[in-house]
Amino acid sequence: MTNAIFDQSELVIFVGNSQPNKDDEAQSSKVYGAQFKETANRMLFDGWKLIGKHWNIDETEEHEEVILPDLLIPEEKLKPIDIRAYEIKERSPWRYGEGRFITTLEKYNIADASFIAEIQHFLIEKKAITIINGMIYPLELGKKIHYFLQMFAPWLVDIDFGTKFEQDLRLIRDGSKPKNELIEEYENLKNETIVKLGYNSEDKATNSWMLDKAKRIAAQKKITLPMGIESDKDKLMSFINLHKENIHTLGKCPSCKEGDIYKMEHGYKCNVASCSFILWNNGIQRFFKNFKKIIPEETLHKYIEIILKKGKCYIDKKPYTSTSKLF
């Protein structure tokens, strides 16, 4: 998108009699006043880059609401009394009902009922969430932790993994499964996370999990492991880093100018911990919907890259840019 100028605001114009009752202006406005309310969705200048194909676009959509005064004389002149412009507000933030939170954990057997209250208390104590009127709201720290885990340790925010982990613990308590199997699986996942973060793991079992990881990479890419790599920790690390999974970035952060923007479950986030830049999916979808842009899934990321590169995406603030309006 390049330099698009648009009007996505609500304009209300109050008009009254050209000669209102000066002794009782409020009463006069009530009797003679008229209200013209218009919610506009007008693209003043398009400037979109169409990628791959052309879409038929209805660029102007207007809704007008007129409230006429009770007493209106034919050919009576009305003059503006007050003009008010209202911004369209952002939708409500993330939230989760306490009841739904409890039933979800119980449904997937992720936590015992007696332990759920402790989980909530722990998250509140760590300032990751807050509870208002029975609704759980994630705070800034909670959101950052969520995105960090999604990027570097997705298994920790995978509900199916949580269910399996709890089932394995029950099997271990019943004596149906050796605890070493679960410990080894956990250690492998932990060490993979360490490698994703760019560090070297000094765990005693490093060679074992690294060899398993290298074998999986080789099988997926249908390549052969280099000679002598099985017993060489440095060669294993080099092989994994060379073929490590690349997480697609959508460009530099337009806010801090330092971090990269990554696709997350609920939107697009800067990977710099101190930067709070986020584009929510619901805001982006509404942004395209408001201006009648039909964006195919295969080109959506390209549009996001263009928006981020320009550093302009009025989702929270939709200014009224026209200097005059005729009725």
mmCIF file of C-alpha atoms in Angstrom:
data_model
loop_
_atom_site.group_PDB
_atom_site.id
_atom_site.type_symbol
_atom_site.label_atom_id
_atom_site.label_comp_id
_atom_site.label_asym_id
_atom_site.label_seq_id
_atom_site.Cartn_x
_atom_site.Cartn_y
_atom_site.Cartn_z
ATOM 1 C CA MET A 1 0.000 0.000 0.000
ATOM 2 C CA THR A 2 1.368 3.435 -0.843
ATOM 3 C CA ASN A 3 0.240 6.726 0.675
ATOM 4 C CA ALA A 4 -3.431 5.800 0.985
ATOM 5 C CA ILE A 5 -5.619 8.589 2.345
ATOM 6 C CA PHE A 6 -8.959 7.580 3.725
ATOM 7 C CA ASP A 7 -11.920 8.765 5.778
ATOM 8 C CA GLN A 8 -13.191 6.232 8.304
ATOM 9 C CA SER A 9 -14.936 8.478 10.806
ATOM 10 C CA GLU A 10 -18.329 9.455 12.083
ATOM 11 C CA LEU A 11 -19.361 13.065 11.517
ATOM 12 C CA VAL A 12 -22.355 14.606 13.285
ATOM 13 C CA ILE A 13 -23.555 18.103 12.368
ATOM 14 C CA PHE A 14 -26.155 19.815 14.556
ATOM 15 C CA VAL A 15 -28.110 22.611 12.881
ATOM 16 C CA GLY A 16 -30.810 24.946 14.102
ATOM 17 C CA ASN A 17 -33.081 27.825 13.142
ATOM 18 C CA SER A 18 -31.294 30.829 11.599
ATOM 19 C CA GLN A 19 -32.844 32.987 14.320
ATOM 20 C CA PRO A 20 -32.877 30.916 17.517
ATOM 21 C CA ASN A 21 -34.560 32.107 20.678
ATOM 22 C CA LYS A 22 -31.741 34.008 22.430
ATOM 23 C CA ASP A 23 -33.576 33.939 25.779
ATOM 24 C CA ASP A 24 -33.648 30.171 25.836
ATOM 25 C CA GLU A 25 -31.054 28.859 23.386
ATOM 26 C CA ALA A 26 -31.107 25.343 24.826
ATOM 27 C CA GLN A 27 -34.873 25.093 24.450
ATOM 28 C CA SER A 28 -34.621 26.572 20.939
ATOM 29 C CA SER A 29 -32.064 23.935 19.937
ATOM 30 C CA LYS A 30 -34.341 21.260 21.276
ATOM 31 C CA VAL A 31 -37.335 22.507 19.328
ATOM 32 C CA TYR A 32 -35.748 23.645 16.078
ATOM 33 C CA GLY A 33 -32.477 21.672 16.062
ATOM 34 C CA ALA A 34 -31.758 19.032 13.455
ATOM 35 C CA GLN A 35 -29.049 16.400 13.495
ATOM 36 C CA PHE A 36 -27.280 15.130 10.383
ATOM 37 C CA LYS A 37 -25.219 12.047 11.186
ATOM 38 C CA GLU A 38 -22.989 10.419 8.600
ATOM 39 C CA THR A 39 -20.710 7.423 9.007
ATOM 40 C CA ALA A 40 -18.362 7.478 6.042
ATOM 41 C CA ASN A 41 -16.053 4.904 4.575
ATOM 42 C CA ARG A 42 -14.552 6.851 1.703
ATOM 43 C CA MET A 43 -11.177 6.163 0.138
ATOM 44 C CA LEU A 44 -9.984 9.644 -0.797
ATOM 45 C CA PHE A 45 -6.885 8.278 -2.507
ATOM 46 C CA ASP A 46 -6.308 4.586 -3.130
ATOM 47 C CA GLY A 47 -2.628 3.977 -3.862
ATOM 48 C CA TRP A 48 -2.800 0.195 -3.438
ATOM 49 C CA LYS A 49 -0.313 -2.100 -5.092
ATOM 50 C CA LEU A 50 -2.294 -4.921 -6.660
ATOM 51 C CA ILE A 51 -0.309 -8.142 -6.536
ATOM 52 C CA GLY A 52 -0.968 -10.965 -8.958
ATOM 53 C CA LYS A 53 -4.399 -9.938 -10.166
ATOM 54 C CA HIS A 54 -7.035 -7.158 -10.166
ATOM 55 C CA TRP A 55 -10.019 -6.922 -7.826
ATOM 56 C CA ASN A 56 -13.266 -5.064 -8.432
ATOM 57 C CA ILE A 57 -13.433 -2.542 -5.602
ATOM 58 C CA ASP A 58 -16.276 -0.345 -4.424
ATOM 59 C CA GLU A 59 -14.219 2.494 -3.004
ATOM 60 C CA THR A 60 -17.034 4.559 -1.516
ATOM 61 C CA GLU A 61 -19.593 3.510 1.033
ATOM 62 C CA GLU A 62 -21.638 6.089 2.920
ATOM 63 C CA HIS A 63 -24.479 5.872 5.421
ATOM 64 C CA GLU A 64 -26.432 8.997 6.275
ATOM 65 C CA GLU A 65 -28.801 9.396 9.194
ATOM 66 C CA VAL A 66 -30.922 12.551 9.365
ATOM 67 C CA ILE A 67 -32.917 13.501 12.453
ATOM 68 C CA LEU A 68 -35.332 16.305 11.567
ATOM 69 C CA PRO A 69 -36.747 18.762 14.121
ATOM 70 C CA ASP A 70 -40.323 18.355 15.276
ATOM 71 C CA LEU A 71 -41.285 21.831 14.010
ATOM 72 C CA LEU A 72 -39.854 22.716 10.616
ATOM 73 C CA ILE A 73 -41.334 25.500 8.481
ATOM 74 C CA PRO A 74 -41.069 25.089 4.665
ATOM 75 C CA GLU A 75 -38.063 26.976 3.208
ATOM 76 C CA GLU A 76 -36.810 27.748 6.716
ATOM 77 C CA LYS A 77 -33.027 28.205 6.746
ATOM 78 C CA LEU A 78 -30.899 26.210 9.167
ATOM 79 C CA LYS A 79 -27.350 27.045 10.175
ATOM 80 C CA PRO A 80 -24.592 24.886 11.779
ATOM 81 C CA ILE A 81 -24.594 24.952 15.592
ATOM 82 C CA ASP A 82 -22.040 22.269 16.402
ATOM 83 C CA ILE A 83 -19.903 19.798 14.456
ATOM 84 C CA ARG A 84 -18.496 16.733 16.183
ATOM 85 C CA ALA A 85 -16.195 14.065 14.750
ATOM 86 C CA TYR A 86 -15.967 10.692 16.482
ATOM 87 C CA GLU A 87 -13.185 8.166 16.002
ATOM 88 C CA ILE A 88 -14.174 4.534 15.652
ATOM 89 C CA LYS A 89 -12.870 2.731 18.726
ATOM 90 C CA GLU A 90 -10.746 -0.409 18.761
ATOM 91 C CA ARG A 91 -12.452 -3.641 19.804
ATOM 92 C CA SER A 92 -12.056 -5.018 23.316
ATOM 93 C CA PRO A 93 -8.678 -6.586 24.246
ATOM 94 C CA TRP A 94 -7.871 -10.240 24.835
ATOM 95 C CA ARG A 95 -9.888 -11.711 27.668
ATOM 96 C CA TYR A 96 -10.872 -15.120 28.969
ATOM 97 C CA GLY A 97 -13.697 -15.937 31.366
ATOM 98 C CA GLU A 98 -12.601 -17.546 34.638
ATOM 99 C CA GLY A 99 -15.233 -20.254 34.205
ATOM 100 C CA ARG A 100 -14.103 -21.026 30.660
ATOM 101 C CA PHE A 101 -10.471 -21.083 31.810
ATOM 102 C CA ILE A 102 -11.290 -23.685 34.473
ATOM 103 C CA THR A 103 -13.471 -25.876 32.231
ATOM 104 C CA THR A 104 -10.856 -25.806 29.432
ATOM 105 C CA LEU A 105 -8.090 -26.998 31.753
ATOM 106 C CA GLU A 106 -10.365 -29.695 33.172
ATOM 107 C CA LYS A 107 -11.586 -30.753 29.707
ATOM 108 C CA TYR A 108 -8.049 -31.409 28.470
ATOM 109 C CA ASN A 109 -6.899 -32.796 31.843
ATOM 110 C CA ILE A 110 -4.087 -30.256 31.971
ATOM 111 C CA ALA A 111 -4.509 -29.451 35.665
ATOM 112 C CA ASP A 112 -6.453 -30.793 38.616
ATOM 113 C CA ALA A 113 -9.291 -28.611 39.893
ATOM 114 C CA SER A 114 -7.472 -28.066 43.195
ATOM 115 C CA PHE A 115 -4.418 -26.736 41.338
ATOM 116 C CA ILE A 116 -6.207 -24.330 38.967
ATOM 117 C CA ALA A 117 -6.692 -21.644 41.639
ATOM 118 C CA GLU A 118 -2.954 -21.804 42.363
ATOM 119 C CA ILE A 119 -2.192 -21.266 38.652
ATOM 120 C CA GLN A 120 -4.307 -18.106 38.575
ATOM 121 C CA HIS A 121 -2.776 -16.823 41.816
ATOM 122 C CA PHE A 122 0.739 -17.451 40.459
ATOM 123 C CA LEU A 123 0.041 -15.581 37.181
ATOM 124 C CA ILE A 124 -1.493 -12.640 39.061
ATOM 125 C CA GLU A 125 1.448 -12.529 41.482
ATOM 126 C CA LYS A 126 3.890 -12.441 38.546
ATOM 127 C CA LYS A 127 1.847 -9.604 36.937
ATOM 128 C CA ALA A 128 1.145 -11.721 33.844
ATOM 129 C CA ILE A 129 -2.653 -11.407 34.106
ATOM 130 C CA THR A 130 -5.306 -9.418 35.924
ATOM 131 C CA ILE A 131 -8.908 -10.344 36.712
ATOM 132 C CA ILE A 132 -11.731 -7.815 36.293
ATOM 133 C CA ASN A 133 -15.386 -8.763 36.817
ATOM 134 C CA GLY A 134 -14.672 -12.454 36.366
ATOM 135 C CA MET A 135 -12.689 -11.963 33.148
ATOM 136 C CA ILE A 136 -8.980 -12.789 32.811
ATOM 137 C CA TYR A 137 -7.008 -10.120 30.919
ATOM 138 C CA PRO A 138 -3.347 -10.716 29.925
ATOM 139 C CA LEU A 139 -1.017 -7.887 30.914
ATOM 140 C CA GLU A 140 1.945 -6.752 28.806
ATOM 141 C CA LEU A 141 4.282 -9.270 30.472
ATOM 142 C CA GLY A 142 1.821 -12.098 29.817
ATOM 143 C CA LYS A 143 1.567 -11.203 26.128
ATOM 144 C CA LYS A 144 5.349 -11.027 25.743
ATOM 145 C CA ILE A 145 5.779 -14.417 27.430
ATOM 146 C CA HIS A 146 3.120 -15.912 25.147
ATOM 147 C CA TYR A 147 4.804 -14.632 21.972
ATOM 148 C CA PHE A 148 8.268 -15.629 23.208
ATOM 149 C CA LEU A 149 7.118 -19.202 23.856
ATOM 150 C CA GLN A 150 5.313 -19.362 20.514
ATOM 151 C CA MET A 151 8.536 -18.449 18.750
ATOM 152 C CA PHE A 152 11.133 -20.440 20.693
ATOM 153 C CA ALA A 153 9.255 -23.123 22.684
ATOM 154 C CA PRO A 154 5.900 -23.774 20.946
ATOM 155 C CA TRP A 155 5.539 -27.082 22.781
ATOM 156 C CA LEU A 156 4.954 -25.158 26.013
ATOM 157 C CA VAL A 157 1.839 -23.452 24.587
ATOM 158 C CA ASP A 158 0.544 -26.528 22.752
ATOM 159 C CA ILE A 159 -2.629 -27.757 24.472
ATOM 160 C CA ASP A 160 -2.239 -31.279 23.027
ATOM 161 C CA PHE A 161 1.298 -31.507 24.408
ATOM 162 C CA GLY A 162 0.011 -30.362 27.808
ATOM 163 C CA THR A 163 -2.609 -33.107 27.792
ATOM 164 C CA LYS A 164 -0.060 -35.770 26.801
ATOM 165 C CA PHE A 165 2.399 -34.558 29.444
ATOM 166 C CA GLU A 166 -0.234 -34.897 32.192
ATOM 167 C CA GLN A 167 -1.206 -38.356 30.904
ATOM 168 C CA ASP A 168 2.445 -39.440 30.980
ATOM 169 C CA LEU A 169 2.774 -38.218 34.576
ATOM 170 C CA ARG A 170 -0.249 -40.335 35.577
ATOM 171 C CA LEU A 171 1.220 -43.377 33.826
ATOM 172 C CA ILE A 172 4.499 -42.848 35.690
ATOM 173 C CA ARG A 173 2.652 -42.594 39.033
ATOM 174 C CA ASP A 174 0.805 -45.823 38.191
ATOM 175 C CA GLY A 175 4.074 -47.537 37.285
ATOM 176 C CA SER A 176 2.969 -48.051 33.654
ATOM 177 C CA LYS A 177 5.730 -45.927 32.133
ATOM 178 C CA PRO A 178 9.409 -45.439 33.042
ATOM 179 C CA LYS A 179 10.058 -41.888 34.183
ATOM 180 C CA ASN A 180 13.337 -41.765 32.246
ATOM 181 C CA GLU A 181 11.430 -41.697 28.924
ATOM 182 C CA LEU A 182 9.548 -38.533 29.882
ATOM 183 C CA ILE A 183 12.668 -36.931 31.339
ATOM 184 C CA GLU A 184 14.625 -37.620 28.137
ATOM 185 C CA GLU A 185 11.814 -36.200 25.974
ATOM 186 C CA TYR A 186 11.669 -33.088 28.139
ATOM 187 C CA GLU A 187 15.460 -32.645 28.067
ATOM 188 C CA ASN A 188 15.504 -32.945 24.273
ATOM 189 C CA LEU A 189 12.811 -30.280 23.894
ATOM 190 C CA LYS A 190 14.572 -28.044 26.406
ATOM 191 C CA ASN A 191 17.881 -28.337 24.587
ATOM 192 C CA GLU A 192 16.241 -27.673 21.213
ATOM 193 C CA THR A 193 14.873 -24.447 22.702
ATOM 194 C CA ILE A 194 18.364 -23.508 23.901
ATOM 195 C CA VAL A 195 19.727 -23.995 20.379
ATOM 196 C CA LYS A 196 16.873 -21.903 18.895
ATOM 197 C CA LEU A 197 17.904 -19.113 21.252
ATOM 198 C CA GLY A 198 21.440 -19.274 19.849
ATOM 199 C CA TYR A 199 23.190 -20.880 22.831
ATOM 200 C CA ASN A 200 25.184 -24.086 23.198
ATOM 201 C CA SER A 201 23.776 -26.649 25.590
ATOM 202 C CA GLU A 202 26.255 -28.165 28.031
ATOM 203 C CA ASP A 203 23.853 -30.916 29.061
ATOM 204 C CA LYS A 204 25.402 -34.389 29.389
ATOM 205 C CA ALA A 205 22.863 -35.777 26.942
ATOM 206 C CA THR A 206 23.640 -33.105 24.351
ATOM 207 C CA ASN A 207 25.218 -35.456 21.814
ATOM 208 C CA SER A 208 22.253 -37.829 21.993
ATOM 209 C CA TRP A 209 19.501 -35.291 21.293
ATOM 210 C CA MET A 210 21.656 -33.399 18.797
ATOM 211 C CA LEU A 211 22.253 -36.599 16.851
ATOM 212 C CA ASP A 212 18.496 -37.337 16.867
ATOM 213 C CA LYS A 213 17.819 -33.801 15.671
ATOM 214 C CA ALA A 214 20.431 -34.078 12.892
ATOM 215 C CA LYS A 215 18.963 -37.408 11.751
ATOM 216 C CA ARG A 216 15.445 -35.908 11.594
ATOM 217 C CA ILE A 217 16.734 -32.960 9.551
ATOM 218 C CA ALA A 218 18.573 -35.305 7.179
ATOM 219 C CA ALA A 219 15.464 -37.471 6.734
ATOM 220 C CA GLN A 220 13.199 -34.458 6.121
ATOM 221 C CA LYS A 221 15.569 -32.903 3.581
ATOM 222 C CA LYS A 222 16.583 -36.278 2.107
ATOM 223 C CA ILE A 223 20.299 -35.665 2.593
ATOM 224 C CA THR A 224 23.113 -37.759 4.063
ATOM 225 C CA LEU A 225 24.833 -36.891 7.332
ATOM 226 C CA PRO A 226 28.530 -35.961 6.874
ATOM 227 C CA MET A 227 31.127 -38.586 7.777
ATOM 228 C CA GLY A 228 32.250 -38.603 11.418
ATOM 229 C CA ILE A 229 29.476 -36.266 12.587
ATOM 230 C CA GLU A 230 27.838 -38.760 14.992
ATOM 231 C CA SER A 231 30.486 -38.418 17.710
ATOM 232 C CA ASP A 232 31.531 -34.806 17.117
ATOM 233 C CA LYS A 233 29.509 -32.274 19.127
ATOM 234 C CA ASP A 234 30.817 -29.253 17.195
ATOM 235 C CA LYS A 235 30.017 -30.821 13.818
ATOM 236 C CA LEU A 236 26.516 -31.729 15.022
ATOM 237 C CA MET A 237 25.934 -28.151 16.192
ATOM 238 C CA SER A 238 27.209 -26.732 12.891
ATOM 239 C CA PHE A 239 24.961 -29.089 10.906
ATOM 240 C CA ILE A 240 21.866 -28.182 12.963
ATOM 241 C CA ASN A 241 22.574 -24.448 12.702
ATOM 242 C CA LEU A 242 23.174 -24.744 8.961
ATOM 243 C CA HIS A 243 19.841 -26.504 8.418
ATOM 244 C CA LYS A 244 17.866 -24.971 11.265
ATOM 245 C CA GLU A 245 14.287 -23.954 10.627
ATOM 246 C CA ASN A 246 14.099 -20.380 9.396
ATOM 247 C CA ILE A 247 11.230 -18.386 10.871
ATOM 248 C CA HIS A 248 9.899 -16.021 8.205
ATOM 249 C CA THR A 249 10.238 -12.350 9.086
ATOM 250 C CA LEU A 250 8.029 -9.640 7.592
ATOM 251 C CA GLY A 251 10.643 -6.914 7.818
ATOM 252 C CA LYS A 252 11.986 -4.425 10.331
ATOM 253 C CA CYS A 253 9.798 -3.041 13.088
ATOM 254 C CA PRO A 254 8.445 0.415 12.113
ATOM 255 C CA SER A 255 8.346 1.409 15.791
ATOM 256 C CA CYS A 256 11.777 0.639 17.286
ATOM 257 C CA LYS A 257 13.582 0.281 13.897
ATOM 258 C CA GLU A 258 15.716 -2.507 15.408
ATOM 259 C CA GLY A 259 13.637 -5.657 15.769
ATOM 260 C CA ASP A 260 12.084 -7.939 13.163
ATOM 261 C CA ILE A 261 8.367 -8.596 12.791
ATOM 262 C CA TYR A 262 7.243 -12.221 13.103
ATOM 263 C CA LYS A 263 3.860 -13.848 12.484
ATOM 264 C CA MET A 264 2.274 -15.133 15.679
ATOM 265 C CA GLU A 265 -1.035 -16.860 16.385
ATOM 266 C CA HIS A 266 -2.984 -13.653 17.042
ATOM 267 C CA GLY A 267 -1.053 -11.109 15.011
ATOM 268 C CA TYR A 268 2.372 -9.709 14.145
ATOM 269 C CA LYS A 269 4.913 -8.888 16.872
ATOM 270 C CA CYS A 270 8.335 -7.270 17.154
ATOM 271 C CA ASN A 271 10.939 -9.656 18.586
ATOM 272 C CA VAL A 272 12.661 -6.968 20.690
ATOM 273 C CA ALA A 273 11.574 -7.503 24.297
ATOM 274 C CA SER A 274 11.440 -3.777 25.112
ATOM 275 C CA CYS A 275 9.281 -2.948 22.052
ATOM 276 C CA SER A 276 5.503 -3.219 22.419
ATOM 277 C CA PHE A 277 4.646 -3.029 18.688
ATOM 278 C CA ILE A 278 1.829 -5.439 17.783
ATOM 279 C CA LEU A 279 -0.570 -5.676 14.842
ATOM 280 C CA TRP A 280 -3.572 -7.769 15.895
ATOM 281 C CA ASN A 281 -5.155 -10.103 13.336
ATOM 282 C CA ASN A 282 -8.658 -8.783 14.042
ATOM 283 C CA GLY A 283 -7.497 -5.214 13.407
ATOM 284 C CA ILE A 284 -5.804 -6.151 10.130
ATOM 285 C CA GLN A 285 -8.849 -8.075 8.905
ATOM 286 C CA ARG A 286 -11.110 -5.169 9.767
ATOM 287 C CA PHE A 287 -8.671 -2.773 8.061
ATOM 288 C CA PHE A 288 -8.954 -4.658 4.760
ATOM 289 C CA LYS A 289 -12.692 -5.251 5.167
ATOM 290 C CA ASN A 290 -13.444 -1.567 5.794
ATOM 291 C CA PHE A 291 -12.011 -0.612 2.420
ATOM 292 C CA LYS A 292 -13.486 -3.496 0.456
ATOM 293 C CA LYS A 293 -10.110 -5.072 -0.241
ATOM 294 C CA ILE A 294 -10.357 -8.784 -0.950
ATOM 295 C CA ILE A 295 -6.942 -10.123 -0.020
ATOM 296 C CA PRO A 296 -6.146 -13.761 -0.913
ATOM 297 C CA GLU A 297 -4.365 -15.751 1.771
ATOM 298 C CA GLU A 298 -1.315 -16.288 -0.443
ATOM 299 C CA THR A 299 -0.660 -12.542 -0.785
ATOM 300 C CA LEU A 300 -1.737 -11.330 2.672
ATOM 301 C CA HIS A 301 1.803 -11.442 4.086
ATOM 302 C CA LYS A 302 3.064 -9.403 1.141
ATOM 303 C CA TYR A 303 0.581 -6.644 1.966
ATOM 304 C CA ILE A 304 1.615 -6.747 5.626
ATOM 305 C CA GLU A 305 5.257 -6.365 4.553
ATOM 306 C CA ILE A 306 4.334 -3.299 2.474
ATOM 307 C CA ILE A 307 2.400 -1.747 5.367
ATOM 308 C CA LEU A 308 5.277 -2.359 7.792
ATOM 309 C CA LYS A 309 7.830 -0.989 5.332
ATOM 310 C CA LYS A 310 5.824 2.218 4.953
ATOM 311 C CA GLY A 311 5.365 2.383 8.718
ATOM 312 C CA LYS A 312 1.799 3.605 8.265
ATOM 313 C CA CYS A 313 -1.214 1.535 9.171
ATOM 314 C CA TYR A 314 -4.036 3.496 10.816
ATOM 315 C CA ILE A 315 -5.916 0.742 12.595
ATOM 316 C CA ASP A 316 -6.393 2.239 16.061
ATOM 317 C CA LYS A 317 -6.808 5.801 14.761
ATOM 318 C CA LYS A 318 -8.887 6.483 11.685
ATOM 319 C CA PRO A 319 -8.680 10.251 11.141
ATOM 320 C CA TYR A 320 -11.292 12.343 9.404
ATOM 321 C CA THR A 321 -9.231 13.993 6.675
ATOM 322 C CA SER A 322 -11.817 15.936 4.660
ATOM 323 C CA THR A 323 -11.982 19.684 5.328
ATOM 324 C CA SER A 324 -15.614 20.110 4.260
ATOM 325 C CA LYS A 325 -18.758 18.067 3.906
ATOM 326 C CA LEU A 326 -21.928 18.954 2.016
ATOM 327 C CA PHE A 327 -25.416 17.708 2.842
#
